[in-house]
PDB file of C-alpha atoms in Angstrom:
ATOM      1  CA  UNK A 271     -90.241  11.204  13.319  1.00 58.00           C
ATOM      2  CA  UNK A 272     -88.869  11.826   9.847  1.00 73.00           C
ATOM      3  CA  UNK A 273     -86.391  14.329  11.311  1.00 79.00           C
ATOM      4  CA  UNK A 274     -85.110  11.657  13.703  1.00 75.00           C
ATOM      5  CA  UNK A 275     -84.623   9.204  10.837  1.00 78.00           C
ATOM      6  CA  UNK A 276     -82.773  11.896   8.863  1.00 82.00           C
ATOM      7  CA  UNK A 277     -80.442  12.581  11.808  1.00 83.00           C
ATOM      8  CA  UNK A 278     -79.804   8.866  12.225  1.00 85.00           C
ATOM      9  CA  UNK A 279     -79.195   8.456   8.482  1.00 85.00           C
ATOM     10  CA  UNK A 280     -76.767  11.388   8.486  1.00 89.00           C
ATOM     11  CA  UNK A 281     -74.829   9.686  11.275  1.00 89.00           C
ATOM     12  CA  UNK A 282     -75.033   6.107   9.966  1.00 90.00           C
ATOM     13  CA  UNK A 283     -71.356   5.638  10.768  1.00 93.00           C
ATOM     14  CA  UNK A 284     -72.035   5.773  14.539  1.00 92.00           C
ATOM     15  CA  UNK A 285     -73.874   2.414  14.695  1.00 91.00           C
ATOM     16  CA  UNK A 286     -71.298   1.067  12.232  1.00 94.00           C
ATOM     17  CA  UNK A 287     -68.467   1.905  14.652  1.00 95.00           C
ATOM     18  CA  UNK A 288     -70.487   0.522  17.566  1.00 93.00           C
ATOM     19  CA  UNK A 289     -71.068  -2.692  15.622  1.00 93.00           C
ATOM     20  CA  UNK A 290     -67.403  -3.040  14.738  1.00 96.00           C
ATOM     21  CA  UNK A 291     -66.446  -2.443  18.387  1.00 95.00           C
ATOM     22  CA  UNK A 292     -68.948  -5.081  19.535  1.00 94.00           C
ATOM     23  CA  UNK A 293     -67.576  -7.582  17.038  1.00 96.00           C
ATOM     24  CA  UNK A 294     -63.989  -6.886  18.128  1.00 96.00           C
ATOM     25  CA  UNK A 295     -65.042  -7.291  21.773  1.00 94.00           C
ATOM     26  CA  UNK A 296     -66.863 -10.510  20.935  1.00 94.00           C
ATOM     27  CA  UNK A 297     -63.854 -11.915  19.105  1.00 96.00           C
ATOM     28  CA  UNK A 298     -61.582 -11.029  22.019  1.00 95.00           C
ATOM     29  CA  UNK A 299     -63.995 -12.721  24.449  1.00 92.00           C
ATOM     30  CA  UNK A 300     -63.942 -15.868  22.290  1.00 94.00           C
ATOM     31  CA  UNK A 301     -60.177 -15.839  21.747  1.00 95.00           C
ATOM     32  CA  UNK A 302     -59.291 -15.003  25.373  1.00 93.00           C
ATOM     33  CA  UNK A 303     -62.149 -16.401  27.487  1.00 91.00           C
ATOM     34  CA  UNK A 304     -59.984 -16.566  30.601  1.00 88.00           C
ATOM     35  CA  UNK A 305     -59.183 -12.868  30.348  1.00 91.00           C
ATOM     36  CA  UNK A 306     -62.891 -12.122  29.856  1.00 90.00           C
ATOM     37  CA  UNK A 307     -63.837 -13.960  33.046  1.00 88.00           C
ATOM     38  CA  UNK A 308     -60.965 -12.310  34.910  1.00 90.00           C
ATOM     39  CA  UNK A 309     -62.099  -8.842  33.792  1.00 91.00           C
ATOM     40  CA  UNK A 310     -65.685  -9.610  34.827  1.00 87.00           C
ATOM     41  CA  UNK A 311     -64.482 -10.686  38.251  1.00 89.00           C
ATOM     42  CA  UNK A 312     -62.499  -7.466  38.669  1.00 92.00           C
ATOM     43  CA  UNK A 313     -65.504  -5.355  37.723  1.00 92.00           C
ATOM     44  CA  UNK A 314     -67.715  -7.432  40.010  1.00 90.00           C
ATOM     45  CA  UNK A 315     -65.195  -7.030  42.826  1.00 92.00           C
ATOM     46  CA  UNK A 316     -65.144  -3.249  42.470  1.00 95.00           C
ATOM     47  CA  UNK A 317     -68.955  -3.178  42.373  1.00 94.00           C
ATOM     48  CA  UNK A 318     -69.312  -5.418  45.428  1.00 93.00           C
ATOM     49  CA  UNK A 319     -66.909  -3.267  47.454  1.00 96.00           C
ATOM     50  CA  UNK A 320     -68.761  -0.082  46.482  1.00 96.00           C
ATOM     51  CA  UNK A 321     -72.124  -1.692  47.239  1.00 94.00           C
ATOM     52  CA  UNK A 322     -70.853  -2.930  50.601  1.00 94.00           C
ATOM     53  CA  UNK A 323     -69.464   0.438  51.625  1.00 97.00           C
ATOM     54  CA  UNK A 324     -72.774   2.092  50.716  1.00 96.00           C
ATOM     55  CA  UNK A 325     -74.691  -0.497  52.766  1.00 93.00           C
ATOM     56  CA  UNK A 326     -72.404   0.128  55.766  1.00 96.00           C
ATOM     57  CA  UNK A 327     -72.907   3.890  55.435  1.00 95.00           C
ATOM     58  CA  UNK A 328     -76.656   3.331  55.337  1.00 93.00           C
ATOM     59  CA  UNK A 329     -76.459   1.046  58.380  1.00 92.00           C
ATOM     60  CA  UNK A 330     -74.757   3.652  60.515  1.00 94.00           C
ATOM     61  CA  UNK A 331     -77.103   6.367  59.326  1.00 92.00           C
ATOM     62  CA  UNK A 332     -80.070   4.164  60.277  1.00 87.00           C
ATOM     63  CA  UNK A 333     -78.596   3.165  63.633  1.00 90.00           C
ATOM     64  CA  UNK A 334     -80.383   5.796  65.756  1.00 90.00           C
ATOM     65  CA  UNK A 335     -83.805   4.898  64.299  1.00 88.00           C
ATOM     66  CA  UNK A 336     -83.487   1.186  63.487  1.00 84.00           C
ATOM     67  CA  UNK A 337     -82.833  -1.642  65.953  1.00 89.00           C
ATOM     68  CA  UNK A 338     -81.835  -3.867  63.066  1.00 88.00           C
ATOM     69  CA  UNK A 339     -79.239  -1.523  61.590  1.00 90.00           C
ATOM     70  CA  UNK A 340     -76.660  -4.239  62.119  1.00 93.00           C
ATOM     71  CA  UNK A 341     -78.258  -6.351  59.364  1.00 91.00           C
ATOM     72  CA  UNK A 342     -77.392  -3.607  56.880  1.00 89.00           C
ATOM     73  CA  UNK A 343     -73.870  -3.447  58.267  1.00 93.00           C
ATOM     74  CA  UNK A 344     -73.502  -7.230  58.046  1.00 95.00           C
ATOM     75  CA  UNK A 345     -74.775  -7.164  54.458  1.00 92.00           C
ATOM     76  CA  UNK A 346     -72.255  -4.445  53.649  1.00 93.00           C
ATOM     77  CA  UNK A 347     -69.376  -6.265  55.318  1.00 96.00           C
ATOM     78  CA  UNK A 348     -70.215  -9.419  53.372  1.00 94.00           C
ATOM     79  CA  UNK A 349     -70.286  -7.469  50.100  1.00 92.00           C
ATOM     80  CA  UNK A 350     -66.921  -5.867  50.870  1.00 96.00           C
ATOM     81  CA  UNK A 351     -65.441  -9.277  51.746  1.00 94.00           C
ATOM     82  CA  UNK A 352     -66.745 -10.870  48.541  1.00 91.00           C
ATOM     83  CA  UNK A 353     -65.494  -7.889  46.527  1.00 92.00           C
ATOM     84  CA  UNK A 354     -62.034  -8.176  48.037  1.00 95.00           C
ATOM     85  CA  UNK A 355     -62.021 -11.900  47.314  1.00 92.00           C
ATOM     86  CA  UNK A 356     -62.941 -11.218  43.685  1.00 90.00           C
ATOM     87  CA  UNK A 357     -60.092  -8.703  43.388  1.00 94.00           C
ATOM     88  CA  UNK A 358     -57.363 -10.606  45.235  1.00 94.00           C
ATOM     89  CA  UNK A 359     -58.399 -14.253  44.669  1.00 92.00           C
ATOM     90  CA  UNK A 360     -60.292 -14.219  41.373  1.00 89.00           C
ATOM     91  CA  UNK A 361     -59.716 -17.909  40.665  1.00 86.00           C
ATOM     92  CA  UNK A 362     -61.213 -18.970  43.989  1.00 87.00           C
ATOM     93  CA  UNK A 363     -64.115 -16.548  43.572  1.00 87.00           C
ATOM     94  CA  UNK A 364     -64.873 -17.833  40.074  1.00 86.00           C
ATOM     95  CA  UNK A 365     -64.695 -21.430  41.257  1.00 87.00           C
ATOM     96  CA  UNK A 366     -66.983 -20.667  44.208  1.00 88.00           C
ATOM     97  CA  UNK A 367     -69.481 -19.010  41.861  1.00 84.00           C
ATOM     98  CA  UNK A 368     -69.555 -22.049  39.582  1.00 87.00           C
ATOM     99  CA  UNK A 369     -69.926 -24.413  42.563  1.00 90.00           C
ATOM    100  CA  UNK A 370     -72.851 -22.321  43.878  1.00 88.00           C
ATOM    101  CA  UNK A 371     -74.480 -22.450  40.442  1.00 86.00           C
ATOM    102  CA  UNK A 372     -73.934 -26.208  40.329  1.00 91.00           C
ATOM    103  CA  UNK A 373     -75.455 -26.704  43.783  1.00 93.00           C
ATOM    104  CA  UNK A 374     -78.421 -24.523  42.833  1.00 91.00           C
ATOM    105  CA  UNK A 375     -78.936 -26.539  39.647  1.00 90.00           C
ATOM    106  CA  UNK A 376     -79.004 -29.850  41.498  1.00 95.00           C
ATOM    107  CA  UNK A 377     -81.255 -28.657  44.334  1.00 95.00           C
ATOM    108  CA  UNK A 378     -83.669 -26.702  42.103  1.00 93.00           C
ATOM    109  CA  UNK A 379     -83.771 -29.613  39.668  1.00 92.00           C
ATOM    110  CA  UNK A 380     -84.677 -32.079  42.417  1.00 96.00           C
ATOM    111  CA  UNK A 381     -87.443 -29.752  43.628  1.00 93.00           C
ATOM    112  CA  UNK A 382     -88.830 -29.524  40.096  1.00 91.00           C
ATOM    113  CA  UNK A 383     -88.808 -33.306  39.725  1.00 93.00           C
ATOM    114  CA  UNK A 384     -90.625 -33.673  43.057  1.00 93.00           C
ATOM    115  CA  UNK A 385     -93.176 -31.061  41.998  1.00 90.00           C
ATOM    116  CA  UNK A 386     -93.738 -32.842  38.676  1.00 89.00           C
ATOM    117  CA  UNK A 387     -94.326 -36.141  40.464  1.00 92.00           C
ATOM    118  CA  UNK A 388     -96.800 -34.505  42.836  1.00 87.00           C
ATOM    119  CA  UNK A 389     -98.609 -32.795  39.951  1.00 83.00           C
ATOM    120  CA  UNK A 390     -98.809 -35.825  37.647  1.00 82.00           C
ATOM    121  CA  UNK A 391    -102.483 -36.447  38.456  1.00 82.00           C
ATOM    122  CA  UNK A 392    -103.464 -32.775  38.422  1.00 79.00           C
ATOM    123  CA  UNK A 393    -102.099 -31.340  35.175  1.00 74.00           C
ATOM    124  CA  UNK A 394    -101.245 -32.562  31.709  1.00 77.00           C
ATOM    125  CA  UNK A 395     -97.686 -31.935  30.649  1.00 77.00           C
ATOM    126  CA  UNK A 396     -96.088 -32.352  34.064  1.00 79.00           C
ATOM    127  CA  UNK A 397     -93.362 -34.231  32.242  1.00 89.00           C
ATOM    128  CA  UNK A 398     -92.031 -30.857  30.993  1.00 89.00           C
ATOM    129  CA  UNK A 399     -91.497 -29.707  34.576  1.00 87.00           C
ATOM    130  CA  UNK A 400     -89.826 -33.018  35.402  1.00 90.00           C
ATOM    131  CA  UNK A 401     -87.642 -32.801  32.311  1.00 93.00           C
ATOM    132  CA  UNK A 402     -86.575 -29.257  33.184  1.00 93.00           C
ATOM    133  CA  UNK A 403     -85.670 -30.555  36.652  1.00 91.00           C
ATOM    134  CA  UNK A 404     -83.677 -33.446  35.231  1.00 95.00           C
ATOM    135  CA  UNK A 405     -81.833 -31.097  32.881  1.00 94.00           C
ATOM    136  CA  UNK A 406     -81.029 -28.766  35.796  1.00 92.00           C
ATOM    137  CA  UNK A 407     -79.648 -31.682  37.816  1.00 94.00           C
ATOM    138  CA  UNK A 408     -77.498 -32.852  34.892  1.00 93.00           C
ATOM    139  CA  UNK A 409     -76.290 -29.276  34.295  1.00 90.00           C
ATOM    140  CA  UNK A 410     -75.436 -28.854  37.987  1.00 91.00           C
ATOM    141  CA  UNK A 411     -73.540 -32.144  38.117  1.00 93.00           C
ATOM    142  CA  UNK A 412     -71.596 -31.270  34.955  1.00 90.00           C
ATOM    143  CA  UNK A 413     -70.697 -27.855  36.357  1.00 88.00           C
ATOM    144  CA  UNK A 414     -69.492 -29.477  39.573  1.00 91.00           C
ATOM    145  CA  UNK A 415     -67.414 -32.038  37.680  1.00 92.00           C
ATOM    146  CA  UNK A 416     -65.909 -29.568  35.179  1.00 89.00           C
ATOM    147  CA  UNK A 417     -66.163 -26.060  36.677  1.00 87.00           C
ATOM    148  CA  UNK A 418     -63.686 -24.550  34.209  1.00 83.00           C
ATOM    149  CA  UNK A 419     -66.084 -25.411  31.384  1.00 85.00           C
ATOM    150  CA  UNK A 420     -68.761 -23.352  33.125  1.00 85.00           C
ATOM    151  CA  UNK A 421     -66.477 -20.329  33.252  1.00 84.00           C
ATOM    152  CA  UNK A 422     -65.481 -20.749  29.623  1.00 87.00           C
ATOM    153  CA  UNK A 423     -69.143 -21.122  28.700  1.00 88.00           C
ATOM    154  CA  UNK A 424     -69.949 -17.769  30.295  1.00 86.00           C
ATOM    155  CA  UNK A 425     -67.126 -16.071  28.383  1.00 89.00           C
ATOM    156  CA  UNK A 426     -68.155 -17.733  25.113  1.00 92.00           C
ATOM    157  CA  UNK A 427     -71.767 -16.696  25.637  1.00 89.00           C
ATOM    158  CA  UNK A 428     -70.656 -13.095  26.161  1.00 89.00           C
ATOM    159  CA  UNK A 429     -68.535 -13.290  23.013  1.00 92.00           C
ATOM    160  CA  UNK A 430     -71.295 -14.850  20.933  1.00 94.00           C
ATOM    161  CA  UNK A 431     -73.863 -12.248  21.941  1.00 93.00           C
ATOM    162  CA  UNK A 432     -71.381  -9.441  21.310  1.00 93.00           C
ATOM    163  CA  UNK A 433     -70.851 -10.787  17.779  1.00 96.00           C
ATOM    164  CA  UNK A 434     -74.607 -10.988  17.167  1.00 95.00           C
ATOM    165  CA  UNK A 435     -75.206  -7.502  18.558  1.00 94.00           C
ATOM    166  CA  UNK A 436     -72.328  -6.121  16.486  1.00 93.00           C
ATOM    167  CA  UNK A 437     -73.722  -7.730  13.345  1.00 95.00           C
ATOM    168  CA  UNK A 438     -77.146  -6.239  14.014  1.00 95.00           C
ATOM    169  CA  UNK A 439     -75.622  -2.777  14.523  1.00 94.00           C
ATOM    170  CA  UNK A 440     -73.710  -3.047  11.236  1.00 94.00           C
ATOM    171  CA  UNK A 441     -76.902  -4.052   9.398  1.00 94.00           C
ATOM    172  CA  UNK A 442     -78.639  -1.026  10.955  1.00 92.00           C
ATOM    173  CA  UNK A 443     -75.773   1.235   9.866  1.00 92.00           C
ATOM    174  CA  UNK A 444     -75.925  -0.003   6.294  1.00 92.00           C
ATOM    175  CA  UNK A 445     -79.699   0.462   6.174  1.00 89.00           C
ATOM    176  CA  UNK A 446     -79.306   3.994   7.553  1.00 88.00           C
ATOM    177  CA  UNK A 447     -76.630   4.719   4.966  1.00 88.00           C
ATOM    178  CA  UNK A 448     -79.083   3.586   2.303  1.00 86.00           C
ATOM    179  CA  UNK A 449     -81.694   6.004   3.688  1.00 82.00           C
ATOM    180  CA  UNK A 450     -79.192   8.853   3.479  1.00 73.00           C
ATOM    181  CA  UNK A 451     -78.976   8.433  -0.270  1.00 65.00           C
ATOM    182  CA  UNK A 452     -82.773   8.729  -0.614  1.00 64.00           C
TER     183      UNK A 452
END
């Protein structure tokens, strides 16, 4: 274990560089949130196309032994279609994603409120479930009314976490540098 610490201390500059890179990435995500979301959509699009092609390959390989091979093929075709949409119509894809999240928030929130009402005589603290449902409904409605804010929020969250992670890596690097002197 001491040998591992020594190796890490000797290379303290590696987490320092990683921390600086994370902070630069975080700052870029905060300064250019639209570009951050666009880049995420491009990466998602490439992933979805790859995933879809692999599902289609699996479908046709399963065809002789599986009567439901077509479900795999349909899944793959849907992934390829969504991936192409993300690459060629990123704005529409991002908007659709936010609308889906908004719809989920409203529906899931209503279900939580209903569950809290049904549980009010059976458990203490059902209000917390109801409150979480109400907050989900409000969040969903706000996303539906201002979808661009939802996209910016995702980019800002990525940027904020990158800054925090970068700061933690720099602290680690400085602590390791201090161990090197010992």
